[in-house]
Amino acid sequence: MALETVDPLWLSVSILAVSVFALVYLKRRRSAAPLPPGPPGWPIIGNLFDYPKEDLAKGLFELHKRYGPLVHLSIFGKSTISIGSFEAASDLLDKRSANYSDRPTLVIGDLTDIYHWNFPLMSYGPGWRARRRILHHELLPESIAKYRQYQMHVTHNLLRNLLASPKSFGKHLHQTFTAIAILVAYGLEPQGDDDKYVGMLRGLSIAADVCVPGKYLVESLPVLQHLPSWFPGAGFKQELAYVKRRMREITTGIWQAGKRHLEEGAENDSVLAAIVRNAAQLDPDAAAEQEEMGLGIATTIWTAGAGTTESGALVFFLAMALYPDVQKKAQEELDRVIGPSRLPDFSDRDSLPYINALVKEVLRWHVTTPTSLPHASLKDDIYNGYRIPAGSIVLPNLWAFAQDPEVYPDPSRFNPDRYLKDGQLNEEVRDPATIVFGFGRRICPGQHLAAASLFITCASVLHAFNITPPLDTNGKPMPMEAKFVNTSITSDPAKFECEITPRSPARAALIEQLVD
Ligand code: HEM
């Protein structure tokens, strides 16, 4: 039969029928695939009791030992997929990132408008993309050179503070990374711990308080959000409306302070300055939109960047007190390359392979965000014969990847030498940065800034000071061990003490002579 003699209606119907059949067949085949293995669970609540409460990463890793690289848990019918191997995380979150770059939706997040200043929690879509693009540009390896002046200045303050009151090193580190974040974000320099900008940003912690899982029933029963505020039991709506107002006041207040500072002639290289300069080229509507995004982006630098880097610096102090041999090797390299008469700066970075390896080991030895920020999937997917339902929460176990003995032999030992070959960085060893900063389109945009801050902190502190375990009343070193405290997202060193002493009077004098 010649094609021109075929009835077009018949042809259309046939194509439609074949397509419908193919779709139904594919859908059946997809839903026929089993879910990844996991503990059996109970009716309705599912795996509520199997979900690790204390240490999420280690608890999930125990399940991986029993069930393999993908584990499925269901809680009230919602799927969570835990990923226990680096390869599976890379296959799903990097290679299929168009499907795995969403975040779980928080009803509380919508009610408090948390996303206007916290885009890491935002769903995958145009709003997230626009913010991400701006921040990504400001944090590219070639863009962050402009922040070195801030990092140097703040690190020199840290050295001065350590010299003056070494016992308060925790407080000094907190000030250091808060200051870097506020300078990079707003161009404002915080003046100590009771600084008004620091106080304002701390006010944002009310958001963390309302997001505590289980605090509000509306998170599990979203229909409650439609109750009018006066309805009995709907008092939470007024509470959340207050939080929304307060957060808007804080984020706008500090953004306006940064703008005033700039308008008063304080030219600076902050992200705020870049956004304001760019907005000045746009029409009024587009400029207003740009600034609305800007105030969230700037706040995010502090919320996502200050505590995480501070935690890395605490890990460094802890590791140095526990591993004197590593400290000695690092100091030998610093003495050889920099010499006794000056402090390190960024131009030394490429000449200090051991210090660079040490920073990598700081990031790997203790992972600050052990299960990353949760990703979420957009569509049904099949991986290695298993079905990953649309809307699953997906947790890559960064802690397990960083502790894999096949990749990092004797993983609990702090050993920068694992990254070195013939005195240079060995490209064949997996760089912990490919693990600890997450995956795919959601990968941490601040990773280069964080690594640079840790480099200058570690190099400067080790060039000037010795870090040793605390002494008892008889002046004898006390036993120390590495302990950590976990929240649902982060893991930080538990409070610890150590002795921090200048390596020599001449090194102390180098700090006293600093002029910035
Ligand atoms: C040692 C320090 C840091 C660590 C370990 C760290 C780790 C992470 C991780 C694991 C994620 C989640 C990635 C994913 O979802 O796959 C993340 C996201 C993020 N980080 Fe970092 N981070 C650090 C420092 C910073 C800094 C200094 C900044 C900003 C200046 C920053 C900004 C962000 C932002 C904005 C996101 C959300 C990205 C998105 O959702 O698109 N981080 N970080």
XYZ file of C-alpha atoms and ligand atoms in Angstrom:
559
model
C 0.000 0.000 0.000
C 1.470 3.377 -1.003
C 1.772 5.820 1.872
C -0.334 8.462 0.125
C -3.307 6.027 0.047
C -3.349 5.561 3.853
C -6.242 7.267 5.602
C -4.627 10.026 7.783
C -7.202 9.442 10.529
C -6.387 5.746 10.622
C -2.665 6.553 10.743
C -3.112 8.989 13.661
C -5.219 6.514 15.615
C -2.635 3.762 15.045
C 0.257 5.985 16.202
C -1.733 7.028 19.271
C -2.571 3.398 20.095
C 1.068 2.292 19.768
C 2.240 5.248 21.919
C -0.328 4.547 24.642
C 0.647 0.861 24.612
C 4.368 1.759 24.856
C 3.726 4.199 27.712
C 1.612 1.725 29.681
C 4.184 -1.013 29.052
C 7.087 1.209 30.164
C 5.193 2.429 33.211
C 4.317 -1.160 34.185
C 7.942 -2.200 33.695
C 9.115 0.727 35.828
C 6.691 0.123 38.658
C 7.435 -3.612 38.409
C 11.054 -2.881 39.349
C 11.540 -3.395 43.077
C 12.447 -0.627 45.474
C 16.025 -0.781 46.782
C 16.329 -3.177 49.731
C 15.886 -1.996 53.305
C 14.468 -3.022 56.677
C 10.858 -4.325 56.386
C 9.086 -1.607 58.453
C 5.586 -1.368 59.978
C 2.190 -0.476 58.540
C 1.651 3.312 58.216
C 4.769 4.429 60.146
C 7.052 2.343 57.892
C 10.685 2.525 59.015
C 10.226 5.268 61.611
C 12.035 3.154 64.222
C 14.793 2.068 61.812
C 15.712 5.666 61.013
C 18.933 6.365 62.954
C 18.374 9.028 65.628
C 21.838 9.641 67.127
C 24.429 9.615 64.369
C 22.583 9.521 61.049
C 25.604 8.787 58.802
C 26.980 5.945 60.947
C 23.508 4.530 61.552
C 22.708 4.482 57.822
C 26.107 2.969 57.092
C 25.204 -0.021 59.312
C 22.142 -0.538 57.077
C 24.367 -0.384 53.959
C 26.518 -3.183 55.373
C 23.374 -5.371 55.443
C 21.518 -4.168 52.338
C 24.130 -2.870 49.866
C 24.889 0.520 48.277
C 21.251 1.714 48.019
C 18.913 1.445 51.010
C 15.226 2.303 50.933
C 13.408 3.568 54.013
C 9.802 4.630 54.075
C 8.348 6.938 56.708
C 4.594 7.535 56.559
C 4.759 6.463 52.910
C 7.526 8.914 51.965
C 10.605 7.242 50.455
C 14.134 8.002 51.594
C 17.002 6.574 49.567
C 20.332 6.389 51.369
C 23.352 6.155 49.053
C 26.274 4.223 50.562
C 28.792 4.203 47.699
C 30.618 7.086 46.023
C 30.059 5.523 42.578
C 26.271 5.335 43.062
C 26.214 8.931 44.388
C 28.141 10.116 41.357
C 25.957 8.070 38.936
C 22.737 9.485 40.367
C 23.540 12.965 41.668
C 26.198 13.996 39.105
C 25.297 12.103 35.935
C 21.512 12.287 36.388
C 21.534 15.618 38.164
C 18.564 16.976 36.176
C 16.443 14.506 38.146
C 18.185 14.678 41.542
C 18.722 18.396 42.158
C 15.484 19.146 43.974
C 15.237 19.582 47.766
C 12.538 18.144 50.028
C 9.764 20.717 50.417
C 9.118 22.122 53.874
C 5.597 23.358 54.585
C 7.127 25.491 57.346
C 9.537 26.853 54.741
C 6.645 28.144 52.645
C 4.782 29.559 55.641
C 7.829 31.461 56.903
C 9.145 32.328 53.418
C 12.481 30.855 54.457
C 13.522 30.609 50.816
C 13.805 34.361 50.309
C 17.071 34.243 52.295
C 18.017 30.564 52.290
C 18.172 29.365 48.720
C 20.058 26.140 49.587
C 16.657 24.882 50.763
C 14.800 26.109 47.674
C 13.203 23.671 45.214
C 14.950 23.131 41.894
C 13.524 25.703 39.479
C 14.004 29.189 37.994
C 14.162 31.000 41.387
C 16.942 28.723 42.647
C 18.742 28.805 39.287
C 18.833 32.626 39.144
C 20.271 32.892 42.678
C 22.708 30.060 42.169
C 24.029 31.645 38.951
C 24.846 34.933 40.716
C 26.542 33.309 43.712
C 28.383 30.780 41.555
C 29.880 33.634 39.533
C 31.021 35.500 42.663
C 32.658 32.363 44.078
C 34.486 31.022 41.017
C 38.191 30.241 41.641
C 39.149 33.315 39.568
C 36.596 35.557 41.356
C 37.628 34.746 44.914
C 41.097 36.287 44.556
C 39.416 39.619 45.395
C 38.461 38.297 48.853
C 42.069 37.479 49.790
C 42.509 40.925 51.363
C 39.641 40.063 53.765
C 41.003 36.597 54.485
C 44.518 37.932 55.212
C 43.250 40.728 57.439
C 40.967 38.450 59.445
C 43.655 35.724 59.748
C 46.113 38.279 61.129
C 43.485 39.270 63.696
C 43.172 35.580 64.587
C 46.938 35.332 65.178
C 46.865 38.432 67.401
C 43.934 37.020 69.380
C 45.607 33.612 69.781
C 48.713 35.323 71.101
C 46.704 37.398 73.577
C 44.275 34.728 74.843
C 45.066 31.258 73.481
C 42.600 29.482 75.765
C 39.732 31.223 73.944
C 40.719 29.779 70.560
C 37.131 28.520 69.951
C 35.733 32.031 70.328
C 38.491 33.457 68.109
C 37.771 30.941 65.354
C 34.079 31.741 65.540
C 34.847 35.447 65.103
C 37.257 34.710 62.256
C 34.833 32.836 60.009
C 31.897 35.055 60.908
C 34.009 38.057 59.894
C 35.119 36.521 56.581
C 31.501 35.699 55.689
C 30.169 39.178 56.592
C 32.999 40.939 54.759
C 32.606 38.790 51.634
C 28.815 39.086 51.699
C 28.236 42.718 52.735
C 31.650 44.439 52.866
C 30.964 45.159 56.557
C 33.597 44.371 59.167
C 32.156 43.019 62.420
C 33.731 44.539 65.536
C 33.974 41.619 67.962
C 31.435 39.230 69.383
C 28.818 41.788 70.444
C 28.825 43.405 67.008
C 25.367 44.523 65.883
C 25.522 42.784 62.478
C 26.577 39.505 64.057
C 23.721 39.937 66.554
C 21.266 40.544 63.708
C 22.341 37.453 61.764
C 22.202 35.332 64.911
C 18.542 36.321 65.130
C 17.967 34.081 62.117
C 18.331 31.085 64.428
C 14.584 31.373 65.119
C 14.227 29.849 61.660
C 16.248 26.784 62.685
C 14.053 26.487 65.796
C 10.830 26.349 63.794
C 12.250 23.821 61.312
C 12.981 21.219 64.033
C 11.338 18.022 62.716
C 8.117 17.200 64.532
C 7.722 20.672 66.077
C 4.652 21.561 64.009
C 1.927 19.098 63.051
C 1.326 21.057 59.845
C 4.591 19.631 58.450
C 3.033 16.120 58.451
C -0.541 17.323 57.787
C -0.104 20.157 55.230
C -3.874 20.624 54.940
C -3.763 22.411 58.328
C -2.052 25.388 56.680
C -5.402 26.351 55.149
C -7.067 26.833 58.560
C -7.836 30.483 59.343
C -5.523 31.906 62.056
C -8.440 32.434 64.484
C -9.431 28.745 64.313
C -8.792 26.817 67.567
C -5.415 25.008 67.244
C -4.245 27.274 64.411
C -2.120 29.493 66.714
C 0.944 28.166 64.885
C -0.002 30.381 61.929
C 0.503 33.560 63.963
C 3.756 32.211 65.377
C 5.073 31.431 61.900
C 3.862 34.775 60.544
C 5.949 36.462 63.271
C 9.017 34.417 62.285
C 8.469 35.409 58.644
C 8.264 39.115 59.557
C 11.303 38.972 61.824
C 13.451 37.205 59.229
C 12.479 39.728 56.577
C 13.456 42.583 58.979
C 16.852 41.003 59.682
C 17.821 40.191 56.099
C 16.645 43.571 54.800
C 18.215 45.447 57.745
C 21.712 44.107 57.187
C 21.435 44.441 53.394
C 20.466 48.121 53.807
C 23.391 48.638 56.220
C 25.751 47.186 53.589
C 24.260 49.471 50.923
C 24.588 52.558 53.120
C 28.226 51.656 53.818
C 28.824 51.440 50.073
C 26.959 54.682 49.322
C 29.017 56.479 51.980
C 32.030 55.848 49.772
C 33.360 52.600 51.249
C 34.198 51.005 47.870
C 34.620 47.308 48.484
C 34.754 43.920 46.774
C 31.793 42.297 48.507
C 29.081 40.254 46.815
C 26.627 43.011 47.799
C 28.757 45.609 45.982
C 28.846 43.431 42.826
C 25.058 42.942 42.885
C 24.309 46.614 43.572
C 26.683 47.710 40.776
C 25.023 45.277 38.391
C 21.504 46.370 39.431
C 22.411 49.993 38.655
C 22.652 49.022 34.952
C 19.107 47.569 34.899
C 15.618 49.053 34.615
C 13.924 49.721 37.998
C 11.850 46.499 38.058
C 14.749 44.273 37.117
C 17.004 46.114 39.604
C 14.488 45.587 42.421
C 14.273 41.892 41.535
C 18.076 41.630 41.495
C 18.353 43.214 44.945
C 15.588 41.008 46.357
C 17.644 37.993 45.263
C 20.820 39.694 46.486
C 19.695 39.995 50.073
C 19.045 36.261 50.206
C 22.311 35.394 48.488
C 24.316 37.540 50.912
C 22.619 35.995 53.939
C 23.287 32.526 52.529
C 27.037 33.203 52.506
C 26.834 33.545 56.257
C 24.307 30.757 56.956
C 26.001 28.193 54.682
C 29.594 29.371 54.797
C 30.573 30.604 58.273
C 29.793 27.647 60.571
C 30.948 24.988 58.100
C 34.396 26.557 57.618
C 34.698 27.268 61.352
C 34.007 23.598 62.003
C 36.807 22.662 59.575
C 39.211 24.974 61.459
C 38.259 23.351 64.790
C 38.974 19.932 63.241
C 42.411 21.289 62.279
C 43.242 22.362 65.867
C 42.011 19.018 67.217
C 44.034 17.003 64.687
C 47.200 19.031 65.364
C 46.962 18.381 69.106
C 46.422 14.659 68.450
C 49.056 14.185 65.701
C 52.313 15.954 66.709
C 54.287 14.249 63.903
C 52.009 15.743 61.247
C 52.357 19.159 62.878
C 56.153 18.851 62.884
C 56.268 17.931 59.185
C 53.989 20.851 58.291
C 56.168 23.259 60.272
C 59.320 21.923 58.611
C 57.786 22.669 55.211
C 56.743 26.178 56.314
C 60.230 26.891 57.705
C 61.870 25.659 54.513
C 59.609 27.576 52.096
C 58.766 30.741 54.044
C 61.620 31.084 56.501
C 61.644 32.733 59.931
C 61.210 36.382 58.997
C 57.674 36.611 57.585
C 54.204 35.028 57.764
C 52.629 32.973 54.930
C 50.368 34.514 52.296
C 48.406 33.228 49.312
C 51.389 33.483 46.958
C 52.955 30.582 48.927
C 50.069 28.225 48.266
C 51.541 26.325 45.308
C 54.883 25.891 47.081
C 53.363 24.167 50.130
C 52.196 20.688 49.036
C 52.213 19.271 52.571
C 49.996 22.095 53.881
C 47.653 21.598 50.904
C 47.527 17.875 51.682
C 46.867 18.699 55.340
C 43.848 20.854 54.370
C 42.490 17.963 52.268
C 42.891 15.656 55.265
C 41.099 18.157 57.553
C 38.112 18.008 55.181
C 38.167 14.197 54.911
C 39.096 13.088 58.438
C 35.944 14.593 59.865
C 33.139 15.506 57.462
C 31.186 18.538 58.680
C 27.970 17.652 56.821
C 28.043 13.816 56.998
C 24.906 13.202 54.926
C 25.128 16.444 52.922
C 21.991 18.534 52.444
C 19.175 16.207 51.368
C 18.488 16.047 47.635
C 15.058 15.067 46.238
C 14.142 13.324 42.993
C 11.683 14.798 40.503
C 10.657 11.736 38.469
C 10.549 7.951 38.870
C 13.926 6.463 37.983
C 15.483 3.028 37.648
C 19.035 2.421 38.857
C 20.743 -0.975 38.789
C 17.327 -2.613 38.500
C 15.845 -0.715 41.462
C 13.060 1.847 41.306
C 13.608 5.229 42.917
C 10.178 6.829 43.226
C 9.573 10.462 42.252
C 9.747 12.746 45.290
C 12.180 10.525 47.221
C 14.511 12.167 49.708
C 18.046 11.200 48.645
C 20.904 11.178 51.147
C 24.496 10.579 49.986
C 26.565 9.273 52.907
C 29.567 11.616 52.584
C 31.002 10.346 55.859
C 31.106 6.749 54.535
C 32.717 7.800 51.235
C 35.414 9.717 53.136
C 36.083 6.733 55.415
C 36.286 4.120 52.637
C 39.411 2.053 53.453
C 39.775 1.016 49.789
C 40.337 4.659 48.841
C 41.857 5.951 52.092
C 43.722 3.095 53.851
C 43.567 3.279 57.683
C 40.910 5.989 57.313
C 40.601 6.989 60.966
C 44.275 8.109 61.000
C 44.953 11.773 60.197
C 47.578 11.362 57.505
C 48.235 14.099 54.885
C 50.914 11.883 53.295
C 48.149 9.800 51.689
C 47.754 12.576 49.059
C 51.467 12.924 48.260
C 53.825 11.153 45.895
C 57.462 12.218 45.504
C 56.712 15.312 47.578
C 53.901 16.519 45.272
C 50.111 16.122 45.358
C 49.188 12.767 43.824
C 46.311 13.227 41.365
C 45.528 9.507 41.555
C 44.191 9.723 45.101
C 40.554 10.819 45.215
C 40.433 14.450 46.321
C 38.127 14.686 49.405
C 36.739 17.911 47.867
C 34.900 15.656 45.382
C 33.052 14.154 48.383
C 32.632 16.643 51.201
C 31.155 19.481 49.134
C 28.334 17.346 47.755
C 27.312 16.500 44.215
C 25.741 17.597 40.937
C 24.021 20.912 40.353
C 23.704 21.448 44.099
C 27.434 21.067 44.781
C 28.709 23.623 47.304
C 29.464 26.862 45.409
C 31.618 28.068 48.343
C 34.126 25.212 48.164
C 37.014 27.250 46.723
C 36.515 30.055 49.220
C 36.322 27.550 52.099
C 39.483 25.726 50.974
C 41.341 29.047 50.601
C 40.261 30.185 54.097
C 41.371 26.868 55.597
C 44.699 27.041 53.753
C 45.621 30.489 55.073
C 44.415 29.634 58.592
C 46.365 26.355 58.816
C 49.545 27.773 57.261
C 49.545 30.966 59.385
C 48.721 29.271 62.685
C 51.308 26.493 62.244
C 54.008 28.933 61.175
C 53.517 30.931 64.354
C 52.302 28.482 67.017
C 52.624 24.986 68.453
C 49.367 23.231 69.287
C 49.599 20.553 71.988
C 47.232 18.673 74.337
C 46.092 20.536 77.484
C 48.246 20.274 80.622
C 47.094 19.049 84.040
C 47.887 20.919 87.279
C 51.334 19.269 87.363
C 52.101 20.539 83.863
C 51.746 17.056 82.310
C 49.913 16.577 78.944
C 46.397 15.233 79.453
C 44.995 12.394 77.321
C 42.839 13.656 74.452
C 40.389 11.989 72.110
C 38.396 13.110 69.091
C 34.713 13.515 69.992
C 31.989 15.089 67.873
C 28.475 16.427 68.382
C 25.862 15.865 65.708
C 22.750 17.724 64.665
C 20.488 16.404 61.911
C 22.761 18.049 59.279
C 26.129 18.962 60.839
C 28.804 17.300 62.943
C 31.306 19.471 64.818
C 34.132 18.716 67.262
C 32.821 18.585 70.847
C 34.309 21.351 73.015
C 37.966 20.580 73.731
C 40.997 22.285 75.206
C 44.533 22.583 73.870
C 47.688 24.558 74.533
C 48.598 27.136 71.898
C 52.055 28.665 72.367
C 54.237 30.782 70.041
C 56.972 28.671 68.431
C 59.590 31.228 69.541
C 59.772 34.836 70.769
C 60.752 35.798 67.200
C 57.536 34.255 65.800
C 55.511 36.105 68.459
C 57.258 39.309 67.370
C 56.183 38.678 63.755
C 52.576 38.823 64.942
C 53.114 41.871 67.163
C 54.627 43.743 64.215
C 51.637 43.151 61.928
C 50.213 46.455 60.759
C 46.830 45.563 59.194
C 34.397 23.563 54.782
C 33.362 24.322 54.476
C 32.142 23.851 53.738
C 31.615 22.601 53.592
C 32.166 21.288 54.147
C 30.411 22.727 52.782
C 29.624 21.661 52.409
C 28.460 21.780 51.661
C 27.619 20.682 51.268
C 27.866 19.225 51.584
C 26.575 21.204 50.588
C 25.407 20.436 49.978
C 25.726 20.062 48.552
C 24.676 19.173 47.938
O 23.487 19.391 48.154
O 25.052 18.224 47.206
C 26.738 22.623 50.535
C 25.856 23.495 49.920
C 26.038 24.856 49.898
N 27.118 25.568 50.369
Fe 28.740 24.804 51.294
N 30.238 24.037 52.457
C 31.271 24.763 53.005
C 31.481 26.123 52.881
C 30.679 26.990 52.183
C 30.951 28.403 51.972
C 32.202 29.149 52.458
C 29.882 28.911 51.287
C 29.613 30.322 50.788
C 30.481 31.271 50.736
C 28.954 27.827 51.046
C 27.752 27.942 50.380
C 26.907 26.888 50.097
C 25.619 27.045 49.432
C 25.003 28.359 48.950
C 25.074 25.763 49.306
C 23.744 25.386 48.684
C 23.889 25.118 47.200
C 22.548 24.846 46.518
O 21.610 24.351 47.141
O 22.483 25.133 45.319
N 29.471 26.681 51.600
N 27.914 22.965 51.185
